[in-house]
């Protein structure tokens, strides 16, 4: 039955109750009175009937009408439930978790399905039931009893582990609507991390060939924000895998790591330092590793650009390859005397490097 038909049936049932006059009554009973009587709320004058006084108009007809009225009240309640569940083309249903599959890039790190927050969610569903439905759409391939999830992956995983059906809101969603719903749900929840969002956007960009402009339009973000998210999401797996918990990564840490990588694969010194400090937690782990590799020239040879930092992680200079030349740009705010003193020591440092490497000339062409 369509929503329009259900509304019509609901209105007809209410009108039938509101206008029906019971024998012996001086006026018509309203829908509220009829519903009250159907639920056992008997007017005071009915108490006389229970003590033996038969109401005028005959008991058989009256009882028949009361039964009819009770049936209409029940019909109203059922129609209201069905109408609420199918309004706008959506409906609620309990689904077998095996009928639901993933078609969108995952927006969760695997640790999100094993951490304390997930265990708390699973225990809550086991104890109190599932309070919030997931959102799915009918499978695009048209297979019966097959659905594709848009939002609620952890609730689905919890129900799977518990071996129980999952409460789902079934909606006719287009691809862009699926993505928008997935993003909005996570944007409204505090438990999605910057890293998880960055990984999700990076996969969308790669798998669906979406530009930064298109991603910004889809999710109402600035292109600058999209760029930062993509950089965070595109950190090499070799680096991410040794972090204590990549979900703790910040945008600033992402920038610093990319500067250390300089567009290449993570140098072994950086990975070794990250592994050494793994027990310290992500933030201290990254700080320790960046200090350990600060100023190493290997990345400059690999990509032509390197940031030079001191042991505290403060940027000192940028070394860039420009044709056959190297350009050293000092960071703003450094002490002038310190920069001059370092510059005066460069000839001695270069001569020392030549001696250690068996070179006799200070530069080509001399």
mmCIF file with all atom_site columns, C-alpha atoms in Angstrom, residues 192-339:
data_model
loop_
_atom_site.group_PDB
_atom_site.id
_atom_site.type_symbol
_atom_site.label_atom_id
_atom_site.label_alt_id
_atom_site.label_comp_id
_atom_site.label_asym_id
_atom_site.label_entity_id
_atom_site.label_seq_id
_atom_site.pdbx_PDB_ins_code
_atom_site.Cartn_x
_atom_site.Cartn_y
_atom_site.Cartn_z
_atom_site.occupancy
_atom_site.B_iso_or_equiv
_atom_site.pdbx_formal_charge
_atom_site.auth_seq_id
_atom_site.auth_comp_id
_atom_site.auth_asym_id
_atom_site.auth_atom_id
_atom_site.pdbx_PDB_model_num
ATOM 1   C CA . UNK A 1 192 ? 35.914 9.154  13.703  1.00 0.00 ? 192 UNK A CA 1
ATOM 2   C CA . UNK A 1 193 ? 39.561 10.210 13.478  1.00 0.00 ? 193 UNK A CA 1
ATOM 3   C CA . UNK A 1 194 ? 41.251 12.626 11.092  1.00 0.00 ? 194 UNK A CA 1
ATOM 4   C CA . UNK A 1 195 ? 43.387 9.767  9.797   1.00 0.00 ? 195 UNK A CA 1
ATOM 5   C CA . UNK A 1 196 ? 40.377 7.544  9.062   1.00 0.00 ? 196 UNK A CA 1
ATOM 6   C CA . UNK A 1 197 ? 38.670 10.389 7.226   1.00 0.00 ? 197 UNK A CA 1
ATOM 7   C CA . UNK A 1 198 ? 41.855 11.101 5.279   1.00 0.00 ? 198 UNK A CA 1
ATOM 8   C CA . UNK A 1 199 ? 42.244 7.448  4.270   1.00 0.00 ? 199 UNK A CA 1
ATOM 9   C CA . UNK A 1 200 ? 38.604 7.312  3.195   1.00 0.00 ? 200 UNK A CA 1
ATOM 10  C CA . UNK A 1 201 ? 38.909 10.441 1.045   1.00 0.00 ? 201 UNK A CA 1
ATOM 11  C CA . UNK A 1 202 ? 42.176 9.180  -0.462  1.00 0.00 ? 202 UNK A CA 1
ATOM 12  C CA . UNK A 1 203 ? 40.510 5.904  -1.459  1.00 0.00 ? 203 UNK A CA 1
ATOM 13  C CA . UNK A 1 204 ? 37.539 7.762  -2.925  1.00 0.00 ? 204 UNK A CA 1
ATOM 14  C CA . UNK A 1 205 ? 39.859 9.980  -4.930  1.00 0.00 ? 205 UNK A CA 1
ATOM 15  C CA . UNK A 1 206 ? 41.795 6.982  -6.239  1.00 0.00 ? 206 UNK A CA 1
ATOM 16  C CA . UNK A 1 207 ? 39.020 4.438  -6.808  1.00 0.00 ? 207 UNK A CA 1
ATOM 17  C CA . UNK A 1 208 ? 36.496 6.856  -8.308  1.00 0.00 ? 208 UNK A CA 1
ATOM 18  C CA . UNK A 1 209 ? 38.892 9.318  -9.941  1.00 0.00 ? 209 UNK A CA 1
ATOM 19  C CA . UNK A 1 210 ? 37.455 12.242 -7.975  1.00 0.00 ? 210 UNK A CA 1
ATOM 20  C CA . UNK A 1 211 ? 39.323 15.555 -8.056  1.00 0.00 ? 211 UNK A CA 1
ATOM 21  C CA . UNK A 1 212 ? 39.892 17.690 -4.973  1.00 0.00 ? 212 UNK A CA 1
ATOM 22  C CA . UNK A 1 213 ? 37.286 20.116 -6.310  1.00 0.00 ? 213 UNK A CA 1
ATOM 23  C CA . UNK A 1 214 ? 34.686 17.351 -6.707  1.00 0.00 ? 214 UNK A CA 1
ATOM 24  C CA . UNK A 1 215 ? 35.409 16.001 -3.220  1.00 0.00 ? 215 UNK A CA 1
ATOM 25  C CA . UNK A 1 216 ? 35.048 19.508 -1.792  1.00 0.00 ? 216 UNK A CA 1
ATOM 26  C CA . UNK A 1 217 ? 31.664 19.888 -3.524  1.00 0.00 ? 217 UNK A CA 1
ATOM 27  C CA . UNK A 1 218 ? 30.397 16.505 -2.344  1.00 0.00 ? 218 UNK A CA 1
ATOM 28  C CA . UNK A 1 219 ? 31.214 17.059 1.321   1.00 0.00 ? 219 UNK A CA 1
ATOM 29  C CA . UNK A 1 220 ? 30.955 20.847 1.619   1.00 0.00 ? 220 UNK A CA 1
ATOM 30  C CA . UNK A 1 221 ? 34.623 21.299 2.503   1.00 0.00 ? 221 UNK A CA 1
ATOM 31  C CA . UNK A 1 222 ? 37.240 23.717 1.219   1.00 0.00 ? 222 UNK A CA 1
ATOM 32  C CA . UNK A 1 223 ? 39.743 22.411 -1.310  1.00 0.00 ? 223 UNK A CA 1
ATOM 33  C CA . UNK A 1 224 ? 42.530 23.312 1.121   1.00 0.00 ? 224 UNK A CA 1
ATOM 34  C CA . UNK A 1 225 ? 40.964 21.008 3.740   1.00 0.00 ? 225 UNK A CA 1
ATOM 35  C CA . UNK A 1 226 ? 40.629 18.215 1.185   1.00 0.00 ? 226 UNK A CA 1
ATOM 36  C CA . UNK A 1 227 ? 44.321 18.567 0.280   1.00 0.00 ? 227 UNK A CA 1
ATOM 37  C CA . UNK A 1 228 ? 45.345 18.257 3.940   1.00 0.00 ? 228 UNK A CA 1
ATOM 38  C CA . UNK A 1 229 ? 43.100 15.221 4.440   1.00 0.00 ? 229 UNK A CA 1
ATOM 39  C CA . UNK A 1 230 ? 44.530 13.567 1.315   1.00 0.00 ? 230 UNK A CA 1
ATOM 40  C CA . UNK A 1 231 ? 48.108 14.117 2.496   1.00 0.00 ? 231 UNK A CA 1
ATOM 41  C CA . UNK A 1 232 ? 47.220 12.535 5.825   1.00 0.00 ? 232 UNK A CA 1
ATOM 42  C CA . UNK A 1 233 ? 45.485 9.609  4.134   1.00 0.00 ? 233 UNK A CA 1
ATOM 43  C CA . UNK A 1 234 ? 48.346 9.003  1.701   1.00 0.00 ? 234 UNK A CA 1
ATOM 44  C CA . UNK A 1 235 ? 51.088 8.452  4.245   1.00 0.00 ? 235 UNK A CA 1
ATOM 45  C CA . UNK A 1 236 ? 52.906 5.235  3.211   1.00 0.00 ? 236 UNK A CA 1
ATOM 46  C CA . UNK A 1 237 ? 51.643 1.983  4.712   1.00 0.00 ? 237 UNK A CA 1
ATOM 47  C CA . UNK A 1 238 ? 55.185 1.106  5.797   1.00 0.00 ? 238 UNK A CA 1
ATOM 48  C CA . UNK A 1 239 ? 55.123 4.153  8.072   1.00 0.00 ? 239 UNK A CA 1
ATOM 49  C CA . UNK A 1 240 ? 51.507 3.832  9.241   1.00 0.00 ? 240 UNK A CA 1
ATOM 50  C CA . UNK A 1 241 ? 51.980 0.185  10.202  1.00 0.00 ? 241 UNK A CA 1
ATOM 51  C CA . UNK A 1 242 ? 54.657 0.966  12.805  1.00 0.00 ? 242 UNK A CA 1
ATOM 52  C CA . UNK A 1 243 ? 52.670 3.730  14.533  1.00 0.00 ? 243 UNK A CA 1
ATOM 53  C CA . UNK A 1 244 ? 51.218 2.945  17.956  1.00 0.00 ? 244 UNK A CA 1
ATOM 54  C CA . UNK A 1 245 ? 47.781 4.074  16.745  1.00 0.00 ? 245 UNK A CA 1
ATOM 55  C CA . UNK A 1 246 ? 47.525 5.974  13.432  1.00 0.00 ? 246 UNK A CA 1
ATOM 56  C CA . UNK A 1 247 ? 44.080 7.227  14.450  1.00 0.00 ? 247 UNK A CA 1
ATOM 57  C CA . UNK A 1 248 ? 45.873 9.666  16.769  1.00 0.00 ? 248 UNK A CA 1
ATOM 58  C CA . UNK A 1 249 ? 47.680 11.391 13.882  1.00 0.00 ? 249 UNK A CA 1
ATOM 59  C CA . UNK A 1 250 ? 47.155 15.142 13.530  1.00 0.00 ? 250 UNK A CA 1
ATOM 60  C CA . UNK A 1 251 ? 47.351 17.365 10.464  1.00 0.00 ? 251 UNK A CA 1
ATOM 61  C CA . UNK A 1 252 ? 50.537 18.989 11.788  1.00 0.00 ? 252 UNK A CA 1
ATOM 62  C CA . UNK A 1 253 ? 52.203 15.614 12.346  1.00 0.00 ? 253 UNK A CA 1
ATOM 63  C CA . UNK A 1 254 ? 51.207 14.624 8.819   1.00 0.00 ? 254 UNK A CA 1
ATOM 64  C CA . UNK A 1 255 ? 52.926 17.703 7.421   1.00 0.00 ? 255 UNK A CA 1
ATOM 65  C CA . UNK A 1 256 ? 56.095 17.006 9.378   1.00 0.00 ? 256 UNK A CA 1
ATOM 66  C CA . UNK A 1 257 ? 56.185 13.370 8.295   1.00 0.00 ? 257 UNK A CA 1
ATOM 67  C CA . UNK A 1 258 ? 55.691 14.317 4.643   1.00 0.00 ? 258 UNK A CA 1
ATOM 68  C CA . UNK A 1 259 ? 58.536 16.801 4.971   1.00 0.00 ? 259 UNK A CA 1
ATOM 69  C CA . UNK A 1 260 ? 60.778 14.029 6.319   1.00 0.00 ? 260 UNK A CA 1
ATOM 70  C CA . UNK A 1 261 ? 59.717 11.725 3.480   1.00 0.00 ? 261 UNK A CA 1
ATOM 71  C CA . UNK A 1 262 ? 60.156 14.448 0.837   1.00 0.00 ? 262 UNK A CA 1
ATOM 72  C CA . UNK A 1 263 ? 57.966 12.515 -1.585  1.00 0.00 ? 263 UNK A CA 1
ATOM 73  C CA . UNK A 1 264 ? 59.862 9.237  -1.273  1.00 0.00 ? 264 UNK A CA 1
ATOM 74  C CA . UNK A 1 265 ? 59.540 6.036  0.711   1.00 0.00 ? 265 UNK A CA 1
ATOM 75  C CA . UNK A 1 266 ? 60.256 6.223  4.443   1.00 0.00 ? 266 UNK A CA 1
ATOM 76  C CA . UNK A 1 267 ? 64.022 6.022  5.066   1.00 0.00 ? 267 UNK A CA 1
ATOM 77  C CA . UNK A 1 268 ? 65.090 3.106  7.217   1.00 0.00 ? 268 UNK A CA 1
ATOM 78  C CA . UNK A 1 269 ? 66.368 5.474  9.915   1.00 0.00 ? 269 UNK A CA 1
ATOM 79  C CA . UNK A 1 270 ? 62.880 6.962  10.318  1.00 0.00 ? 270 UNK A CA 1
ATOM 80  C CA . UNK A 1 271 ? 61.183 3.551  10.473  1.00 0.00 ? 271 UNK A CA 1
ATOM 81  C CA . UNK A 1 272 ? 63.766 2.261  12.955  1.00 0.00 ? 272 UNK A CA 1
ATOM 82  C CA . UNK A 1 273 ? 63.234 5.293  15.187  1.00 0.00 ? 273 UNK A CA 1
ATOM 83  C CA . UNK A 1 274 ? 59.447 4.907  15.039  1.00 0.00 ? 274 UNK A CA 1
ATOM 84  C CA . UNK A 1 275 ? 59.714 1.233  15.960  1.00 0.00 ? 275 UNK A CA 1
ATOM 85  C CA . UNK A 1 276 ? 62.068 2.014  18.848  1.00 0.00 ? 276 UNK A CA 1
ATOM 86  C CA . UNK A 1 277 ? 59.639 4.543  20.364  1.00 0.00 ? 277 UNK A CA 1
ATOM 87  C CA . UNK A 1 278 ? 56.441 2.599  19.685  1.00 0.00 ? 278 UNK A CA 1
ATOM 88  C CA . UNK A 1 279 ? 55.649 2.068  23.360  1.00 0.00 ? 279 UNK A CA 1
ATOM 89  C CA . UNK A 1 280 ? 55.622 5.827  23.992  1.00 0.00 ? 280 UNK A CA 1
ATOM 90  C CA . UNK A 1 281 ? 52.386 6.493  22.113  1.00 0.00 ? 281 UNK A CA 1
ATOM 91  C CA . UNK A 1 282 ? 51.884 8.018  18.680  1.00 0.00 ? 282 UNK A CA 1
ATOM 92  C CA . UNK A 1 283 ? 52.659 11.667 19.464  1.00 0.00 ? 283 UNK A CA 1
ATOM 93  C CA . UNK A 1 284 ? 55.948 11.019 21.307  1.00 0.00 ? 284 UNK A CA 1
ATOM 94  C CA . UNK A 1 285 ? 56.819 8.290  18.822  1.00 0.00 ? 285 UNK A CA 1
ATOM 95  C CA . UNK A 1 286 ? 56.643 10.726 15.892  1.00 0.00 ? 286 UNK A CA 1
ATOM 96  C CA . UNK A 1 287 ? 58.480 13.475 17.758  1.00 0.00 ? 287 UNK A CA 1
ATOM 97  C CA . UNK A 1 288 ? 61.307 11.094 18.674  1.00 0.00 ? 288 UNK A CA 1
ATOM 98  C CA . UNK A 1 289 ? 61.622 9.731  15.132  1.00 0.00 ? 289 UNK A CA 1
ATOM 99  C CA . UNK A 1 290 ? 61.677 13.162 13.498  1.00 0.00 ? 290 UNK A CA 1
ATOM 100 C CA . UNK A 1 291 ? 64.371 14.332 15.884  1.00 0.00 ? 291 UNK A CA 1
ATOM 101 C CA . UNK A 1 292 ? 66.391 11.207 15.156  1.00 0.00 ? 292 UNK A CA 1
ATOM 102 C CA . UNK A 1 293 ? 66.486 11.870 11.410  1.00 0.00 ? 293 UNK A CA 1
ATOM 103 C CA . UNK A 1 294 ? 66.576 15.687 11.502  1.00 0.00 ? 294 UNK A CA 1
ATOM 104 C CA . UNK A 1 295 ? 68.992 17.144 8.954   1.00 0.00 ? 295 UNK A CA 1
ATOM 105 C CA . UNK A 1 296 ? 69.817 13.875 7.177   1.00 0.00 ? 296 UNK A CA 1
ATOM 106 C CA . UNK A 1 297 ? 70.679 14.639 3.522   1.00 0.00 ? 297 UNK A CA 1
ATOM 107 C CA . UNK A 1 298 ? 69.512 11.345 2.002   1.00 0.00 ? 298 UNK A CA 1
ATOM 108 C CA . UNK A 1 299 ? 66.024 12.621 1.244   1.00 0.00 ? 299 UNK A CA 1
ATOM 109 C CA . UNK A 1 300 ? 67.487 15.611 -0.590  1.00 0.00 ? 300 UNK A CA 1
ATOM 110 C CA . UNK A 1 301 ? 69.260 13.307 -3.021  1.00 0.00 ? 301 UNK A CA 1
ATOM 111 C CA . UNK A 1 302 ? 66.084 11.258 -3.532  1.00 0.00 ? 302 UNK A CA 1
ATOM 112 C CA . UNK A 1 303 ? 63.651 14.072 -4.306  1.00 0.00 ? 303 UNK A CA 1
ATOM 113 C CA . UNK A 1 304 ? 65.621 17.316 -4.702  1.00 0.00 ? 304 UNK A CA 1
ATOM 114 C CA . UNK A 1 305 ? 64.052 18.956 -1.642  1.00 0.00 ? 305 UNK A CA 1
ATOM 115 C CA . UNK A 1 306 ? 64.546 18.510 2.073   1.00 0.00 ? 306 UNK A CA 1
ATOM 116 C CA . UNK A 1 307 ? 63.659 20.344 5.248   1.00 0.00 ? 307 UNK A CA 1
ATOM 117 C CA . UNK A 1 308 ? 66.494 20.696 7.734   1.00 0.00 ? 308 UNK A CA 1
ATOM 118 C CA . UNK A 1 309 ? 65.358 20.664 11.361  1.00 0.00 ? 309 UNK A CA 1
ATOM 119 C CA . UNK A 1 310 ? 67.132 20.809 14.687  1.00 0.00 ? 310 UNK A CA 1
ATOM 120 C CA . UNK A 1 311 ? 66.785 18.060 17.292  1.00 0.00 ? 311 UNK A CA 1
ATOM 121 C CA . UNK A 1 312 ? 63.660 19.714 18.726  1.00 0.00 ? 312 UNK A CA 1
ATOM 122 C CA . UNK A 1 313 ? 61.954 19.536 15.327  1.00 0.00 ? 313 UNK A CA 1
ATOM 123 C CA . UNK A 1 314 ? 62.252 23.270 14.605  1.00 0.00 ? 314 UNK A CA 1
ATOM 124 C CA . UNK A 1 315 ? 62.730 24.050 10.902  1.00 0.00 ? 315 UNK A CA 1
ATOM 125 C CA . UNK A 1 316 ? 66.102 25.665 10.185  1.00 0.00 ? 316 UNK A CA 1
ATOM 126 C CA . UNK A 1 317 ? 66.348 25.665 6.401   1.00 0.00 ? 317 UNK A CA 1
ATOM 127 C CA . UNK A 1 318 ? 65.091 24.177 3.132   1.00 0.00 ? 318 UNK A CA 1
ATOM 128 C CA . UNK A 1 319 ? 67.546 22.544 0.734   1.00 0.00 ? 319 UNK A CA 1
ATOM 129 C CA . UNK A 1 320 ? 66.343 22.445 -2.874  1.00 0.00 ? 320 UNK A CA 1
ATOM 130 C CA . UNK A 1 321 ? 67.849 21.140 -6.114  1.00 0.00 ? 321 UNK A CA 1
ATOM 131 C CA . UNK A 1 322 ? 67.543 23.674 -8.956  1.00 0.00 ? 322 UNK A CA 1
ATOM 132 C CA . UNK A 1 323 ? 69.118 22.401 -12.159 1.00 0.00 ? 323 UNK A CA 1
ATOM 133 C CA . UNK A 1 324 ? 72.810 21.850 -11.414 1.00 0.00 ? 324 UNK A CA 1
ATOM 134 C CA . UNK A 1 325 ? 72.685 23.933 -8.246  1.00 0.00 ? 325 UNK A CA 1
ATOM 135 C CA . UNK A 1 326 ? 71.633 23.449 -4.666  1.00 0.00 ? 326 UNK A CA 1
ATOM 136 C CA . UNK A 1 327 ? 69.707 26.292 -3.007  1.00 0.00 ? 327 UNK A CA 1
ATOM 137 C CA . UNK A 1 328 ? 69.707 26.636 0.782   1.00 0.00 ? 328 UNK A CA 1
ATOM 138 C CA . UNK A 1 329 ? 66.921 28.853 2.158   1.00 0.00 ? 329 UNK A CA 1
ATOM 139 C CA . UNK A 1 330 ? 67.101 29.695 5.843   1.00 0.00 ? 330 UNK A CA 1
ATOM 140 C CA . UNK A 1 331 ? 63.882 29.748 7.838   1.00 0.00 ? 331 UNK A CA 1
ATOM 141 C CA . UNK A 1 332 ? 62.481 33.131 8.828   1.00 0.00 ? 332 UNK A CA 1
ATOM 142 C CA . UNK A 1 333 ? 63.154 34.302 12.363  1.00 0.00 ? 333 UNK A CA 1
ATOM 143 C CA . UNK A 1 334 ? 66.584 32.756 12.832  1.00 0.00 ? 334 UNK A CA 1
ATOM 144 C CA . UNK A 1 335 ? 69.238 34.828 14.572  1.00 0.00 ? 335 UNK A CA 1
ATOM 145 C CA . UNK A 1 336 ? 71.316 36.734 11.991  1.00 0.00 ? 336 UNK A CA 1
ATOM 146 C CA . UNK A 1 337 ? 74.599 36.129 13.805  1.00 0.00 ? 337 UNK A CA 1
ATOM 147 C CA . UNK A 1 338 ? 73.860 32.397 14.022  1.00 0.00 ? 338 UNK A CA 1
ATOM 148 C CA . UNK A 1 339 ? 73.210 32.169 10.269  1.00 0.00 ? 339 UNK A CA 1
#
